[in-house]
Short mmCIF file of N, CA and C in Angstrom, two decimals:
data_model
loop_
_atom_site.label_atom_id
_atom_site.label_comp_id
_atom_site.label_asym_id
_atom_site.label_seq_id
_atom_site.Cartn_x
_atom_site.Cartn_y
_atom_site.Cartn_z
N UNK A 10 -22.68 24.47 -16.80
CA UNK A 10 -22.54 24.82 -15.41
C UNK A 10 -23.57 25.90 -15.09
N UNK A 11 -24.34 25.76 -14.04
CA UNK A 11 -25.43 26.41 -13.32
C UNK A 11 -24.37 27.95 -12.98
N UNK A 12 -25.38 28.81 -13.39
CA UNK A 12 -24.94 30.51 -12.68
C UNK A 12 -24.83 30.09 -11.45
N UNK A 13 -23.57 30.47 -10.76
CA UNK A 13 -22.61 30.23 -9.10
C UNK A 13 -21.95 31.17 -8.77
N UNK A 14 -22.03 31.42 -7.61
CA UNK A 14 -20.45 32.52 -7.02
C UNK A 14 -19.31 31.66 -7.16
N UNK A 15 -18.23 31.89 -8.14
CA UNK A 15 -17.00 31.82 -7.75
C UNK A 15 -16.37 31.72 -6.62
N UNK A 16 -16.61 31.26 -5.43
CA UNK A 16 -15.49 31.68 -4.21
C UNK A 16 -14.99 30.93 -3.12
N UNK A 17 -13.68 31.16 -3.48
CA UNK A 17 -13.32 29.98 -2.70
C UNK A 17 -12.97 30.12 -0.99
N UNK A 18 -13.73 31.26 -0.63
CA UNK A 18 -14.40 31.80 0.83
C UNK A 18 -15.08 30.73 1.18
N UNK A 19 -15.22 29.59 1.87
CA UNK A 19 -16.51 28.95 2.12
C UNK A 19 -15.91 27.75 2.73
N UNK A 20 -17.03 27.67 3.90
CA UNK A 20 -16.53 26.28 4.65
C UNK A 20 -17.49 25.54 5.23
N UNK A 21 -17.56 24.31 5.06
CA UNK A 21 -19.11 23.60 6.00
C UNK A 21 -18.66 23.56 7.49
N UNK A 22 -19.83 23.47 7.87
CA UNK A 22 -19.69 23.37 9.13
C UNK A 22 -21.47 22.48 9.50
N UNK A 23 -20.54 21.45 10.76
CA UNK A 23 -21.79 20.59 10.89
C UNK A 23 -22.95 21.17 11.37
N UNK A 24 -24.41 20.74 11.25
CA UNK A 24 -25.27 21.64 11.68
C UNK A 24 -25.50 21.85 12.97
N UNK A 25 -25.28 20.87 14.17
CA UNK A 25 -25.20 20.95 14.99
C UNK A 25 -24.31 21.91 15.82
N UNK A 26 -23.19 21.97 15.35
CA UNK A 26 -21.95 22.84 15.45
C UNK A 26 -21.99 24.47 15.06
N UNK A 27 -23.27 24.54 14.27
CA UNK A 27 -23.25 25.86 13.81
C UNK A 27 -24.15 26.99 14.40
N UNK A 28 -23.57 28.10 14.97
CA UNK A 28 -24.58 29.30 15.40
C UNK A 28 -24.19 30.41 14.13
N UNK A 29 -25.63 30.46 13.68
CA UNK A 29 -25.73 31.74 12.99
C UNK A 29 -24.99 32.92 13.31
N UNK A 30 -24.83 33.20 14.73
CA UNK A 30 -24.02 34.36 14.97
C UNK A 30 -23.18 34.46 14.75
N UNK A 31 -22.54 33.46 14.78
CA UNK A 31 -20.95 33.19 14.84
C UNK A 31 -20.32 32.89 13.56
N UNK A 32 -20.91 33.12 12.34
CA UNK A 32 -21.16 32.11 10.78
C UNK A 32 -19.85 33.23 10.65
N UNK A 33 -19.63 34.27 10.85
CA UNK A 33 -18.25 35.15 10.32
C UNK A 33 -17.43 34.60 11.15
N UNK A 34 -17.22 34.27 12.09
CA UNK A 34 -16.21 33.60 12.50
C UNK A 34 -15.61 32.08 12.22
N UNK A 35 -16.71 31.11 12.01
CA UNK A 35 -16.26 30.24 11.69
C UNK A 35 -15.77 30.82 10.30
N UNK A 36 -16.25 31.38 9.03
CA UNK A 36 -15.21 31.31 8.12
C UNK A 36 -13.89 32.09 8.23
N UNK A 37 -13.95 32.95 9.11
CA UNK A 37 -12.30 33.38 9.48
C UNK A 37 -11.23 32.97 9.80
N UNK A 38 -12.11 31.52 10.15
CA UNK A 38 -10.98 30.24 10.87
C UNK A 38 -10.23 29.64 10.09
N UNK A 39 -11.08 30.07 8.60
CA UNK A 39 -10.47 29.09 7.61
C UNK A 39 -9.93 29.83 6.52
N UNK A 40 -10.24 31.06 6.30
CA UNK A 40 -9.95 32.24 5.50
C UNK A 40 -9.54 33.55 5.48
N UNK A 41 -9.03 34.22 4.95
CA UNK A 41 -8.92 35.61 5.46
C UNK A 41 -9.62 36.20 4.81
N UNK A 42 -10.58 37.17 5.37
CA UNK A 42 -11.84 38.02 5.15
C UNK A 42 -10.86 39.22 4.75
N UNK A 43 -11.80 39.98 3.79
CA UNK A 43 -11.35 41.67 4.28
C UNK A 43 -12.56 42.02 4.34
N UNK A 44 -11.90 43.88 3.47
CA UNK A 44 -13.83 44.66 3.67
C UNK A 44 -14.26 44.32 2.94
N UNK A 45 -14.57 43.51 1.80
CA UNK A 45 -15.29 43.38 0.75
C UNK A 45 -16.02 42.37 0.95
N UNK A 46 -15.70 41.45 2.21
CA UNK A 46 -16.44 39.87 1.83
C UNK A 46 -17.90 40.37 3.52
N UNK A 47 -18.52 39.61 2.46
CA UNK A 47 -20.38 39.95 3.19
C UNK A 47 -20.22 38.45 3.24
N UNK A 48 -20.58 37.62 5.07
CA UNK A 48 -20.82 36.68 5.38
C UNK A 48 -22.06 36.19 5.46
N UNK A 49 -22.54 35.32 4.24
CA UNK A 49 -23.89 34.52 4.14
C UNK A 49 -24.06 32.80 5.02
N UNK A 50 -25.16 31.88 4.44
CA UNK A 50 -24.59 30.85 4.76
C UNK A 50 -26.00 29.86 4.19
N UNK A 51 -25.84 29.30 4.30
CA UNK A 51 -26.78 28.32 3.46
C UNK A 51 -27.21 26.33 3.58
N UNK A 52 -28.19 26.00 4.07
CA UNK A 52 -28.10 24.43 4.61
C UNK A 52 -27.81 23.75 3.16
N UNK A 53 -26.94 22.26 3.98
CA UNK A 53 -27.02 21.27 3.21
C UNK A 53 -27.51 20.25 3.62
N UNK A 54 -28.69 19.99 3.36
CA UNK A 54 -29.66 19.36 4.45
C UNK A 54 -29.07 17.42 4.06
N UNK A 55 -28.20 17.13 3.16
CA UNK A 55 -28.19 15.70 2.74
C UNK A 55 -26.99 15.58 3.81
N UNK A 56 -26.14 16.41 3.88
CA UNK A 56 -24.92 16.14 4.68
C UNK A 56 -24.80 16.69 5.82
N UNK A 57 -25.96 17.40 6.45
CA UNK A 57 -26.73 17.51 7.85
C UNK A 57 -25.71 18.67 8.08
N UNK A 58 -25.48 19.54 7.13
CA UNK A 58 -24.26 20.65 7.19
C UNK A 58 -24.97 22.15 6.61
N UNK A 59 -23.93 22.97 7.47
CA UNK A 59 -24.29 24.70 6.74
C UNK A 59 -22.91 25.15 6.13
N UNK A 60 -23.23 25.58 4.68
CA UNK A 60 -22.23 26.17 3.64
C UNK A 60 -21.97 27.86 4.45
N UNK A 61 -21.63 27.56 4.84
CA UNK A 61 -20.87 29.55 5.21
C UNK A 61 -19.83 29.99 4.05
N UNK A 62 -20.11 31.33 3.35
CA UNK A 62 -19.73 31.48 2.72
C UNK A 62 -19.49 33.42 2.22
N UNK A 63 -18.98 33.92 1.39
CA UNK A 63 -18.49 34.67 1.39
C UNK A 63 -19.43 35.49 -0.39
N UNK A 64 -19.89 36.17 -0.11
CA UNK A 64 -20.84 36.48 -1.04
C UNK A 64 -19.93 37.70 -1.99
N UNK A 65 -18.93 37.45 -1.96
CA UNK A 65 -18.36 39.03 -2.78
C UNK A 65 -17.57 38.34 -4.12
N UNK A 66 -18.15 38.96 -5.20
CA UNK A 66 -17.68 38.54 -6.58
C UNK A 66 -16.42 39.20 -7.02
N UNK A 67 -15.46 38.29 -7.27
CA UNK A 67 -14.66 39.28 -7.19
C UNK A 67 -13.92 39.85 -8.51
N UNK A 68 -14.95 38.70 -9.73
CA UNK A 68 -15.11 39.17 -11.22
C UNK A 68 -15.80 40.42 -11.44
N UNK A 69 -16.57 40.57 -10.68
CA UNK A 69 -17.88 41.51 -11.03
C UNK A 69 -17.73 43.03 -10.19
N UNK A 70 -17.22 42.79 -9.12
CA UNK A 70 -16.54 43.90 -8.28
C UNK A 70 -17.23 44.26 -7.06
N UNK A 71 -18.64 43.34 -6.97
CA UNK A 71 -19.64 43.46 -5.85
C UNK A 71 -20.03 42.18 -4.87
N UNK A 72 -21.26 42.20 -4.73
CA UNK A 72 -21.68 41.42 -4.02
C UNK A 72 -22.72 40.33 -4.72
N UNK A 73 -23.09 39.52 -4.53
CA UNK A 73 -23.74 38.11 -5.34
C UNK A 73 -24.77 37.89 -4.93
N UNK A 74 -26.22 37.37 -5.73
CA UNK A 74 -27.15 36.80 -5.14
C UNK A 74 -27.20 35.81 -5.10
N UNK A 75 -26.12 35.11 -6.46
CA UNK A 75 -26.04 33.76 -6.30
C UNK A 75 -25.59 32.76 -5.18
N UNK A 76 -25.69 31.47 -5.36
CA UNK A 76 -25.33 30.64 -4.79
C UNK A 76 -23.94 30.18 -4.97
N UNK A 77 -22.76 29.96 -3.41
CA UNK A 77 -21.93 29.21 -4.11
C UNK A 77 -21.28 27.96 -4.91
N UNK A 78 -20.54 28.13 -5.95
CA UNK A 78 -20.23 27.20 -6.29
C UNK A 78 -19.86 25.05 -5.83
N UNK A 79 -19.73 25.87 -4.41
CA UNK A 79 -19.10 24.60 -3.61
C UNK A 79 -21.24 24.02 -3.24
N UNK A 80 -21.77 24.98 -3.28
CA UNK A 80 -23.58 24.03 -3.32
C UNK A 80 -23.52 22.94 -3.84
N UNK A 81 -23.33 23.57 -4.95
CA UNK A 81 -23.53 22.90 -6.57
C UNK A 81 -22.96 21.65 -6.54
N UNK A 82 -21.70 21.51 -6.10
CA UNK A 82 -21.07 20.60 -6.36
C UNK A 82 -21.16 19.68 -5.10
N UNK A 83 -21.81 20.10 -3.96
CA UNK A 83 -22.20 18.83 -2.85
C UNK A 83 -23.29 18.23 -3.38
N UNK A 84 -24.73 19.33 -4.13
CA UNK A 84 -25.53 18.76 -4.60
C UNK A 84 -25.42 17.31 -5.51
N UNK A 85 -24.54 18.14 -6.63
CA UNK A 85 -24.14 17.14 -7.53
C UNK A 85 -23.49 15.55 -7.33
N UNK A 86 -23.21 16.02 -6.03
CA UNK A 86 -22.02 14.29 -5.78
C UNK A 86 -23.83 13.48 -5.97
N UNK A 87 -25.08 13.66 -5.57
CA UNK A 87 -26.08 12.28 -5.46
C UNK A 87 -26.21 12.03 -7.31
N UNK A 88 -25.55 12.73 -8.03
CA UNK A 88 -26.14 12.31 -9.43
C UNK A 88 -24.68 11.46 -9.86
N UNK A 89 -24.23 11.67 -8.92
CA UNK A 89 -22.74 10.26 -9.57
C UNK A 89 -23.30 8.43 -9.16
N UNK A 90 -22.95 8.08 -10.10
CA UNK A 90 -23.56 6.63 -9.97
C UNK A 90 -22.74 5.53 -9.35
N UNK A 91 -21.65 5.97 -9.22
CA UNK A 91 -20.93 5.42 -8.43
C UNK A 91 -20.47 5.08 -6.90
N UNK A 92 -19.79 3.84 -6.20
CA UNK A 92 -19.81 4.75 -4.73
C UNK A 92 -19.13 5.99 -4.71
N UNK A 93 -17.53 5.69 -5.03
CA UNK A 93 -17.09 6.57 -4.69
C UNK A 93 -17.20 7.92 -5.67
N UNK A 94 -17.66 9.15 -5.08
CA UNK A 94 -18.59 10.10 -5.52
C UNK A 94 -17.56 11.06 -5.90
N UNK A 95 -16.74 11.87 -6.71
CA UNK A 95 -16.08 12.38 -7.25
C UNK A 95 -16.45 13.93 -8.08
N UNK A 96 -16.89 14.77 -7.57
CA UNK A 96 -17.60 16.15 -8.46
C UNK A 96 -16.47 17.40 -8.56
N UNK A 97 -15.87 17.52 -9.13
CA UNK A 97 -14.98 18.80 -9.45
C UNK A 97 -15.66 19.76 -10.40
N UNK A 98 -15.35 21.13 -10.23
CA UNK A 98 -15.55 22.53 -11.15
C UNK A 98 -13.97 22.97 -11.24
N UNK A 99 -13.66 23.66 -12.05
CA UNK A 99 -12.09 24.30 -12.26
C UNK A 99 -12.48 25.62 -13.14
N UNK A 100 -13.01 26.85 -12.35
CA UNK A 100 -12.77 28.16 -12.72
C UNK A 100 -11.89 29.21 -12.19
N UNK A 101 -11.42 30.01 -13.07
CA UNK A 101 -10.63 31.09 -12.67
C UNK A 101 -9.61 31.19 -11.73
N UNK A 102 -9.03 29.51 -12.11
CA UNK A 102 -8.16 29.40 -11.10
C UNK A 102 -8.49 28.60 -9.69
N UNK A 103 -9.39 28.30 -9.73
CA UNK A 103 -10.11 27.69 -8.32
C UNK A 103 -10.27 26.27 -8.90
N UNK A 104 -10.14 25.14 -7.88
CA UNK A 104 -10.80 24.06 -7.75
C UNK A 104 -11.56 23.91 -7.06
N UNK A 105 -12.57 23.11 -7.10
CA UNK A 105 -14.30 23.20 -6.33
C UNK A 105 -14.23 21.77 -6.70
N UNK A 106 -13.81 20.98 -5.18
CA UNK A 106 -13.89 19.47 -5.31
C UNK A 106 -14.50 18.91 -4.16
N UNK A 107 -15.16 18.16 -4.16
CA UNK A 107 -16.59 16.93 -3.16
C UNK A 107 -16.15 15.60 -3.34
N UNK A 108 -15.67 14.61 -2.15
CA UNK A 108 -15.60 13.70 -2.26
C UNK A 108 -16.33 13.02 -1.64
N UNK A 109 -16.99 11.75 -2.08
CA UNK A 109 -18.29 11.25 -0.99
C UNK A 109 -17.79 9.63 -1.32
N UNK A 110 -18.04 8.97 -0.34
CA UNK A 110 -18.44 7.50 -0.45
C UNK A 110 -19.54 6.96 0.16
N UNK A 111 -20.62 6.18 -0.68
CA UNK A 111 -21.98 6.55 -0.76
C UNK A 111 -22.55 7.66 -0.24
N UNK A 112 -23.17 7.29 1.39
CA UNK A 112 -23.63 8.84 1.24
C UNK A 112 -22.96 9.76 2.27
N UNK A 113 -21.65 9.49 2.90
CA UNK A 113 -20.63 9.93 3.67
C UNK A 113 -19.87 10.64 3.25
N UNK A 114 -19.86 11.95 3.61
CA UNK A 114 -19.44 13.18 2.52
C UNK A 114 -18.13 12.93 3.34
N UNK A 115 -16.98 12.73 2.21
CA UNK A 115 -15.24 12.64 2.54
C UNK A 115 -14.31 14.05 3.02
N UNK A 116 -14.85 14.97 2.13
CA UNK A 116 -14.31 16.33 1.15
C UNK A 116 -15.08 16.90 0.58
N UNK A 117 -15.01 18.41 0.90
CA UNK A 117 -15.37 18.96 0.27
C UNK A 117 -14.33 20.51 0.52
N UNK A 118 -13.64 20.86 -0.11
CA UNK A 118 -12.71 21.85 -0.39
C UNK A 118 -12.50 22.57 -1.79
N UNK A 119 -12.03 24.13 -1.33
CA UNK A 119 -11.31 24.66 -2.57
C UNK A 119 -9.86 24.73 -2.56
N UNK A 120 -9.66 24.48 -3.84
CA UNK A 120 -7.74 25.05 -4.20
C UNK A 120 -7.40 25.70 -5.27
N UNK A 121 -6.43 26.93 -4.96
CA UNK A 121 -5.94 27.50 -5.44
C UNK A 121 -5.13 26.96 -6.80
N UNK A 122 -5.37 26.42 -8.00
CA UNK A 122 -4.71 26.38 -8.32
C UNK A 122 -4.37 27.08 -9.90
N UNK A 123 -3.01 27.35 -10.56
CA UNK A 123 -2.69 28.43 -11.41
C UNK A 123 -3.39 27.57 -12.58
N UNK A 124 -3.30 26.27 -12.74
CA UNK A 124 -3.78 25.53 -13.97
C UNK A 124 -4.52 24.47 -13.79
N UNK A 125 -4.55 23.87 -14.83
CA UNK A 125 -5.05 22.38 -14.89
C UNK A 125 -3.93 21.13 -14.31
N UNK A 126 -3.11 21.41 -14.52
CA UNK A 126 -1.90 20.18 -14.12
C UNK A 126 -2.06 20.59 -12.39
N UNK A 127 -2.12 21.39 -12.00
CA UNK A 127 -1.97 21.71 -10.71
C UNK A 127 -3.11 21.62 -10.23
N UNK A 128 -4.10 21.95 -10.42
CA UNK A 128 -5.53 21.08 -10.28
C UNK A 128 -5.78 19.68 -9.85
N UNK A 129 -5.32 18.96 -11.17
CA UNK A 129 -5.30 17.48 -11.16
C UNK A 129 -4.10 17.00 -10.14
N UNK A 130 -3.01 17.36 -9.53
CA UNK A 130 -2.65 17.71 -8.22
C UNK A 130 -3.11 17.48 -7.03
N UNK A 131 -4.10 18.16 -6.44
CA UNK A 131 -4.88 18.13 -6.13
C UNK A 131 -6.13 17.52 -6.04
N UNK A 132 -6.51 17.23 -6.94
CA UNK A 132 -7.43 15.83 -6.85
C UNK A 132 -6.38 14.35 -6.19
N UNK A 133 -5.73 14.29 -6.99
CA UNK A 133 -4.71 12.78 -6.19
C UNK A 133 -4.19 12.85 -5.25
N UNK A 134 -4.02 14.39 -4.76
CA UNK A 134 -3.66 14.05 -3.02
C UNK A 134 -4.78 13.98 -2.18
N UNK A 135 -5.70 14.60 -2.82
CA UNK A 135 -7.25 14.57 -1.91
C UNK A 135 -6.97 12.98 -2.09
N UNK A 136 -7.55 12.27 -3.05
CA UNK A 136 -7.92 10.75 -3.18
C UNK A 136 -6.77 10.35 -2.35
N UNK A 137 -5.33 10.44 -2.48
CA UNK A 137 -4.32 9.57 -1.72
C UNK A 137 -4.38 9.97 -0.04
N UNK A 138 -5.08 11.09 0.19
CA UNK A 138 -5.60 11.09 1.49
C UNK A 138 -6.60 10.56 2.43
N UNK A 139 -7.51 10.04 1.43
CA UNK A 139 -8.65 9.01 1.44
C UNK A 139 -8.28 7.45 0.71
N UNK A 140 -7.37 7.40 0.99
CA UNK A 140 -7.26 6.14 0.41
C UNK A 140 -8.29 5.68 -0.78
N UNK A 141 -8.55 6.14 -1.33
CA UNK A 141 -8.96 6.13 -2.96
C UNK A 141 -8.34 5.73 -4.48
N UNK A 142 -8.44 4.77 -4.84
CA UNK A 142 -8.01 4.21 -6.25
C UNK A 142 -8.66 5.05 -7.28
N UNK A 143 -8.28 5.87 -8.18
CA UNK A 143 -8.54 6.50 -9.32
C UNK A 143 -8.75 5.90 -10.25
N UNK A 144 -8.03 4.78 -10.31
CA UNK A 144 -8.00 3.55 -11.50
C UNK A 144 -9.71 2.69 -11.50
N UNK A 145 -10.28 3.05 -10.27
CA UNK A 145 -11.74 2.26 -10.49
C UNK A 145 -12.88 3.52 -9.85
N UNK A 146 -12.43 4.16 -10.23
CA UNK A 146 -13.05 5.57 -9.91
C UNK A 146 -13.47 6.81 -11.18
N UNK A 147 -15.10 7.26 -11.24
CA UNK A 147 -15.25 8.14 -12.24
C UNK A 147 -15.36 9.68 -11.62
N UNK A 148 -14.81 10.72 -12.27
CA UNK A 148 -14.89 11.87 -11.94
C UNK A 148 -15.95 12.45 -12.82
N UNK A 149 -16.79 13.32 -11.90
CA UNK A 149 -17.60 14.22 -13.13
C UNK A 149 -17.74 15.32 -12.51
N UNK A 150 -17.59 16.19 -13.68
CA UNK A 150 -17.30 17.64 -13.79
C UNK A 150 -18.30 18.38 -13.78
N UNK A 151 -18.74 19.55 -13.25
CA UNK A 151 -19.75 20.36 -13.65
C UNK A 151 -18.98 21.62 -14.42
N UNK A 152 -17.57 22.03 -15.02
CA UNK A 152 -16.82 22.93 -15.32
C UNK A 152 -16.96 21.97 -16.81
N UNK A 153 -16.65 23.01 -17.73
CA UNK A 153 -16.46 22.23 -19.11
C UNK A 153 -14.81 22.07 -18.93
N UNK A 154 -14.36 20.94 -19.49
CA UNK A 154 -12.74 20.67 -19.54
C UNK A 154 -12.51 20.37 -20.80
N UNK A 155 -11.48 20.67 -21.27
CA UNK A 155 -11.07 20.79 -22.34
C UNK A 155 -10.51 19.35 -23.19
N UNK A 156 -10.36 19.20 -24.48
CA UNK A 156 -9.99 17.94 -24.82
C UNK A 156 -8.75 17.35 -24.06
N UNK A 157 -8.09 18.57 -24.31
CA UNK A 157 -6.33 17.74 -23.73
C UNK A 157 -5.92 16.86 -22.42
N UNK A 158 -7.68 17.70 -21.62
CA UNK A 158 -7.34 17.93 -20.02
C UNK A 158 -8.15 16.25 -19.84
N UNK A 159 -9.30 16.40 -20.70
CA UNK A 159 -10.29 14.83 -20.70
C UNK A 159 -8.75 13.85 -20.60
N UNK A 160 -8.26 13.93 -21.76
CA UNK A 160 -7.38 12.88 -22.22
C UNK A 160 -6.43 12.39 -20.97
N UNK A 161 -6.06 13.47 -20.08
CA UNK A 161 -5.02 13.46 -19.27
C UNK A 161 -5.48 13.10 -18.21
N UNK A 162 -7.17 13.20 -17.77
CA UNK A 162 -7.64 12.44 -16.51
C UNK A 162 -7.81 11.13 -17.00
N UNK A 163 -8.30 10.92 -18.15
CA UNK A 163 -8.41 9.23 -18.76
C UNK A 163 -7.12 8.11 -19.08
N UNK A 164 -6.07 8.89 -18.18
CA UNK A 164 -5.28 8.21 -18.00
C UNK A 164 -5.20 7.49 -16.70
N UNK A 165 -5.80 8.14 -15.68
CA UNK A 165 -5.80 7.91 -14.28
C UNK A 165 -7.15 7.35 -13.78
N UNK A 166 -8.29 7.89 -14.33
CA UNK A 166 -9.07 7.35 -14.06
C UNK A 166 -10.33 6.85 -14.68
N UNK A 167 -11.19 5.83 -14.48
CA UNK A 167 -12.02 5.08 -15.07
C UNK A 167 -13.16 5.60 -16.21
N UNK A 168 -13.16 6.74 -15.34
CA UNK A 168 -14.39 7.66 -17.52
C UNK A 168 -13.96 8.84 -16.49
N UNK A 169 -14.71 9.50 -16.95
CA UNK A 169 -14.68 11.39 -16.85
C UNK A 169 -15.98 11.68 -17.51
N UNK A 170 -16.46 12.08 -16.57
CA UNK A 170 -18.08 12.51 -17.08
C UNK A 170 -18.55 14.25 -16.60
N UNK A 171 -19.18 14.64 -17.73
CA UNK A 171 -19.84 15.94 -17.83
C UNK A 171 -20.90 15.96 -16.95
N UNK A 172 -21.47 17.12 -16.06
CA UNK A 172 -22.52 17.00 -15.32
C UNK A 172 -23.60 18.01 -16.01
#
């Protein structure tokens, strides 16, 4: 996994739809800010969208130069070979999930969640919200997952691939 901000501060917004000025407000709509979070924002020029996002680390105790995590993982949906486009990360408690069918971005959200079972949660209601079959569907990860956790998506769905 590529050096990323952790944070699950962050929301697209279409480009058309978006004024720079206003980039702290649209993520307030979707988050609660305090004093610590510094409002950035960043294009996604494939999905004609701007990442607004929240630059405060909250491992590290400051502020980030990096990029967020949720980039990474819109980037990543064009290296899935499949239609339906499937990219998850699972750090520190966060899920960082992109759903695309070909090149029609579905999803792209974070969730809170305490584990891995609650994670994978979350992925099947995203998919059962998109009417999505898991059973002919590959997920790939840019987070390393663990053996137990491989085993337990390769029950549901078609491979599980490392990014």
């Amino acid at each position: 996994m590529l050096d990323s901000l952790l944070t699950h501060k962050c929301t697209l917004v279409p480009k058309h739809f978006f004024d720079p000025s206003a980039a702290e407000d649209a993520l307030r709509e979707v988050v609660k800010l305090d004093g610590n979070d510094n409002v950035k924002y960043v294009d996604v020029p494939q999905y004609d969208a701007v990442l607004v996002y929240s630059d405060y680390d909250s491992i590290s105790g400051g502020h980030s130069e990096a990029l967020p995590e949720m980039l990474f993982i819109l980037k990543d949906l064009a290296q899935c070979r499949e239609y339906n486009k499937i990219v998850a990360s699972y750090c520190d408690g966060i899920l960082y999930l992109a759903i695309a069918q070909g090149k029609s971005l579905m999803l792209a959200n974070t969730y809170k969640a305490q584990d891995f079972v609650t994670a994978e949660y979350f992925i099947f209601l995203a998919m059962k919200s998109l009417q999505l079959n898991p059973e002919v569907s590959t997920i790939c990860w840019r987070s390393p997952v663990g053996k137990e956790d491989e085993l337990s998506l390769y029950r549901y769905f078609k491979a599980v691939e490392q990014i």
